[in-house]
PDB file of C-alpha atoms in Angstrom:
ATOM      1  CA  MET A   1     133.507  -3.322  83.548  1.00  0.00           C
ATOM      2  CA  THR A   2     136.897  -4.752  82.555  1.00  0.00           C
ATOM      3  CA  ILE A   3     138.919  -6.435  85.290  1.00  0.00           C
ATOM      4  CA  LEU A   4     142.617  -5.539  85.003  1.00  0.00           C
ATOM      5  CA  THR A   5     144.324  -8.892  85.355  1.00  0.00           C
ATOM      6  CA  PRO A   6     147.948  -9.331  84.222  1.00  0.00           C
ATOM      7  CA  SER A   7     146.835 -11.605  81.379  1.00  0.00           C
ATOM      8  CA  ARG A   8     144.331  -8.986  80.144  1.00  0.00           C
ATOM      9  CA  ILE A   9     147.063  -6.343  80.198  1.00  0.00           C
ATOM     10  CA  LEU A  10     149.313  -8.655  78.143  1.00  0.00           C
ATOM     11  CA  GLU A  11     146.499  -9.477  75.747  1.00  0.00           C
ATOM     12  CA  PHE A  12     145.222  -5.980  75.012  1.00  0.00           C
ATOM     13  CA  GLY A  13     147.849  -3.569  76.280  1.00  0.00           C
ATOM     14  CA  LEU A  14     147.098  -0.954  78.880  1.00  0.00           C
ATOM     15  CA  ALA A  15     145.763   1.611  76.394  1.00  0.00           C
ATOM     16  CA  GLY A  16     143.266  -0.872  74.984  1.00  0.00           C
ATOM     17  CA  LEU A  17     142.114  -1.895  78.441  1.00  0.00           C
ATOM     18  CA  LEU A  18     141.606   1.695  79.533  1.00  0.00           C
ATOM     19  CA  ALA A  19     139.574   2.385  76.413  1.00  0.00           C
ATOM     20  CA  SER A  20     137.473  -0.749  76.844  1.00  0.00           C
ATOM     21  CA  SER A  21     136.878  -0.041  80.526  1.00  0.00           C
ATOM     22  CA  LEU A  22     135.516   3.351  79.502  1.00  0.00           C
ATOM     23  CA  GLY A  23     133.155   1.695  77.040  1.00  0.00           C
ATOM     24  CA  ALA A  24     135.195   2.559  73.938  1.00  0.00           C
ATOM     25  CA  ALA A  25     136.688   0.157  71.449  1.00  0.00           C
ATOM     26  CA  PRO A  26     140.266  -0.909  72.303  1.00  0.00           C
ATOM     27  CA  ALA A  27     142.904   1.468  70.966  1.00  0.00           C
ATOM     28  CA  ALA A  28     144.882   0.335  67.945  1.00  0.00           C
ATOM     29  CA  ARG A  29     148.170  -1.279  68.863  1.00  0.00           C
ATOM     30  CA  THR A  30     151.274   0.426  67.629  1.00  0.00           C
ATOM     31  CA  SER A  31     153.520  -2.607  67.992  1.00  0.00           C
ATOM     32  CA  LYS A  32     155.065  -3.844  64.746  1.00  0.00           C
ATOM     33  CA  HIS A  33     154.751  -7.393  66.014  1.00  0.00           C
ATOM     34  CA  ALA A  34     151.081  -6.975  66.974  1.00  0.00           C
ATOM     35  CA  ALA A  35     150.386  -5.561  63.512  1.00  0.00           C
ATOM     36  CA  ARG A  36     151.631  -8.902  62.138  1.00  0.00           C
ATOM     37  CA  GLY A  37     149.398 -10.920  64.472  1.00  0.00           C
ATOM     38  CA  VAL A  38     151.994 -11.712  67.139  1.00  0.00           C
ATOM     39  CA  THR A  39     150.437 -11.598  70.608  1.00  0.00           C
ATOM     40  CA  CYS A  40     152.148 -10.152  73.674  1.00  0.00           C
ATOM     41  CA  ALA A  41     152.264 -13.597  75.310  1.00  0.00           C
ATOM     42  CA  GLN A  42     154.143 -15.082  72.349  1.00  0.00           C
ATOM     43  CA  CYS A  43     157.172 -12.939  73.238  1.00  0.00           C
ATOM     44  CA  HIS A  44     156.670 -12.065  76.907  1.00  0.00           C
ATOM     45  CA  GLY A  45     155.297 -15.425  78.044  1.00  0.00           C
ATOM     46  CA  LYS A  46     152.024 -16.252  79.734  1.00  0.00           C
ATOM     47  CA  GLY A  47     153.115 -15.531  83.302  1.00  0.00           C
ATOM     48  CA  GLY A  48     151.225 -13.111  85.515  1.00  0.00           C
ATOM     49  CA  LYS A  49     153.773 -10.311  85.182  1.00  0.00           C
ATOM     50  CA  PRO A  50     155.080  -9.304  81.737  1.00  0.00           C
ATOM     51  CA  ALA A  51     158.693 -10.434  81.527  1.00  0.00           C
ATOM     52  CA  ALA A  52     161.532  -8.912  79.540  1.00  0.00           C
ATOM     53  CA  VAL A  53     161.969 -10.676  76.218  1.00  0.00           C
ATOM     54  CA  PRO A  54     165.143 -12.805  76.210  1.00  0.00           C
ATOM     55  CA  PHE A  55     167.408 -12.898  73.139  1.00  0.00           C
ATOM     56  CA  ARG A  56     166.667 -16.591  72.568  1.00  0.00           C
ATOM     57  CA  GLN A  57     162.994 -15.671  72.176  1.00  0.00           C
ATOM     58  CA  CYS A  58     163.824 -13.216  69.361  1.00  0.00           C
ATOM     59  CA  GLN A  59     165.972 -15.900  67.714  1.00  0.00           C
ATOM     60  CA  GLY A  60     162.916 -18.144  67.398  1.00  0.00           C
ATOM     61  CA  CYS A  61     161.654 -15.903  64.567  1.00  0.00           C
ATOM     62  CA  HIS A  62     164.651 -13.733  63.655  1.00  0.00           C
ATOM     63  CA  ASP A  63     167.766 -15.690  62.647  1.00  0.00           C
ATOM     64  CA  PRO A  64     170.878 -13.633  63.607  1.00  0.00           C
ATOM     65  CA  ALA A  65     172.933 -14.918  60.656  1.00  0.00           C
ATOM     66  CA  ASP A  66     170.120 -13.993  58.246  1.00  0.00           C
ATOM     67  CA  LEU A  67     169.863 -10.506  59.783  1.00  0.00           C
ATOM     68  CA  ALA A  68     173.612 -10.051  59.406  1.00  0.00           C
ATOM     69  CA  ALA A  69     173.385 -11.062  55.730  1.00  0.00           C
ATOM     70  CA  ARG A  70     170.458  -8.676  55.112  1.00  0.00           C
ATOM     71  CA  THR A  71     172.255  -5.714  56.728  1.00  0.00           C
ATOM     72  CA  VAL A  72     175.698  -6.262  55.181  1.00  0.00           C
ATOM     73  CA  GLN A  73     175.326  -2.999  53.207  1.00  0.00           C
ATOM     74  CA  VAL A  74     174.942  -0.833  56.351  1.00  0.00           C
ATOM     75  CA  LYS A  75     177.911   1.514  56.611  1.00  0.00           C
ATOM     76  CA  PRO A  76     180.323   2.095  58.225  1.00  0.00           C
ATOM     77  CA  THR A  77     179.737  -1.323  59.809  1.00  0.00           C
ATOM     78  CA  ASN A  78     177.104  -4.018  59.946  1.00  0.00           C
ATOM     79  CA  PRO A  79     175.288  -3.668  63.287  1.00  0.00           C
ATOM     80  CA  HIS A  80     174.186  -7.337  63.174  1.00  0.00           C
ATOM     81  CA  LEU A  81     177.759  -8.602  62.719  1.00  0.00           C
ATOM     82  CA  ASN A  82     180.071  -6.544  64.884  1.00  0.00           C
ATOM     83  CA  ARG A  83     183.404  -6.980  66.647  1.00  0.00           C
ATOM     84  CA  HIS A  84     181.877  -6.779  70.115  1.00  0.00           C
ATOM     85  CA  TYR A  85     179.099  -9.383  69.852  1.00  0.00           C
ATOM     86  CA  GLY A  86     179.397 -11.035  66.433  1.00  0.00           C
ATOM     87  CA  THR A  87     175.831 -11.996  65.498  1.00  0.00           C
ATOM     88  CA  GLN A  88     174.795 -12.408  69.123  1.00  0.00           C
ATOM     89  CA  THR A  89     173.880  -8.851  70.125  1.00  0.00           C
ATOM     90  CA  ASP A  90     170.753  -8.941  72.272  1.00  0.00           C
ATOM     91  CA  CYS A  91     168.039  -7.486  69.991  1.00  0.00           C
ATOM     92  CA  THR A  92     166.435  -5.466  72.779  1.00  0.00           C
ATOM     93  CA  ARG A  93     169.635  -3.475  73.326  1.00  0.00           C
ATOM     94  CA  CYS A  94     168.647  -1.478  70.205  1.00  0.00           C
ATOM     95  CA  HIS A  95     165.158  -2.531  69.113  1.00  0.00           C
ATOM     96  CA  HIS A  96     162.201  -1.678  71.366  1.00  0.00           C
ATOM     97  CA  GLU A  97     158.510  -2.358  70.849  1.00  0.00           C
ATOM     98  CA  HIS A  98     157.070  -0.006  73.425  1.00  0.00           C
ATOM     99  CA  LYS A  99     159.394   2.974  73.112  1.00  0.00           C
ATOM    100  CA  ALA A 100     161.679   4.444  70.459  1.00  0.00           C
ATOM    101  CA  SER A 101     164.526   2.178  69.341  1.00  0.00           C
ATOM    102  CA  GLU A 102     168.076   3.385  69.851  1.00  0.00           C
ATOM    103  CA  ASN A 103     171.478   3.004  68.250  1.00  0.00           C
ATOM    104  CA  LEU A 104     173.600   1.181  70.851  1.00  0.00           C
ATOM    105  CA  CYS A 105     176.801   1.960  68.900  1.00  0.00           C
ATOM    106  CA  LEU A 106     176.381   5.732  68.717  1.00  0.00           C
ATOM    107  CA  PRO A 107     177.516   6.768  72.222  1.00  0.00           C
ATOM    108  CA  CYS A 108     181.010   5.387  71.555  1.00  0.00           C
ATOM    109  CA  HIS A 109     181.158   5.426  67.746  1.00  0.00           C
ATOM    110  CA  THR A 110     179.881   8.828  66.627  1.00  0.00           C
ATOM    111  CA  ARG A 111     180.245   7.995  62.923  1.00  0.00           C
ATOM    112  CA  PHE A 112     177.850   5.023  63.220  1.00  0.00           C
ATOM    113  CA  THR A 113     174.752   7.093  62.552  1.00  0.00           C
ATOM    114  CA  PHE A 114     172.561   4.380  61.021  1.00  0.00           C
ATOM    115  CA  LYS A 115     168.856   4.530  61.872  1.00  0.00           C
ATOM    116  CA  VAL A 116     167.465   1.731  64.052  1.00  0.00           C
ATOM    117  CA  PRO A 117     163.902   0.671  63.165  1.00  0.00           C
TER     118      PRO A 117
END
């Protein structure tokens, strides 16, 4: 029987723990980061309760200036270099690991229809 401790939930994800507690192999993770070998604790921390991921944590692996340079061709404007936040837009405002990502610009700027991975 699997004991559901906060660290086990961070390590395997709830779906994997439910599967393993039922005697099945853990479910495949759908996280893009997990697919690249990044553990939950590397972003969320090793505390008992999973914490929101702060922008500075994303910056440890994803350089904002580099992202802005790689998305310069996005039209009608570069989402990683914008007049509201420059290169300092909190990544989690648009990009989500555990639910669909969203275009933060679209509610106000209806012509900014770029897809957010």
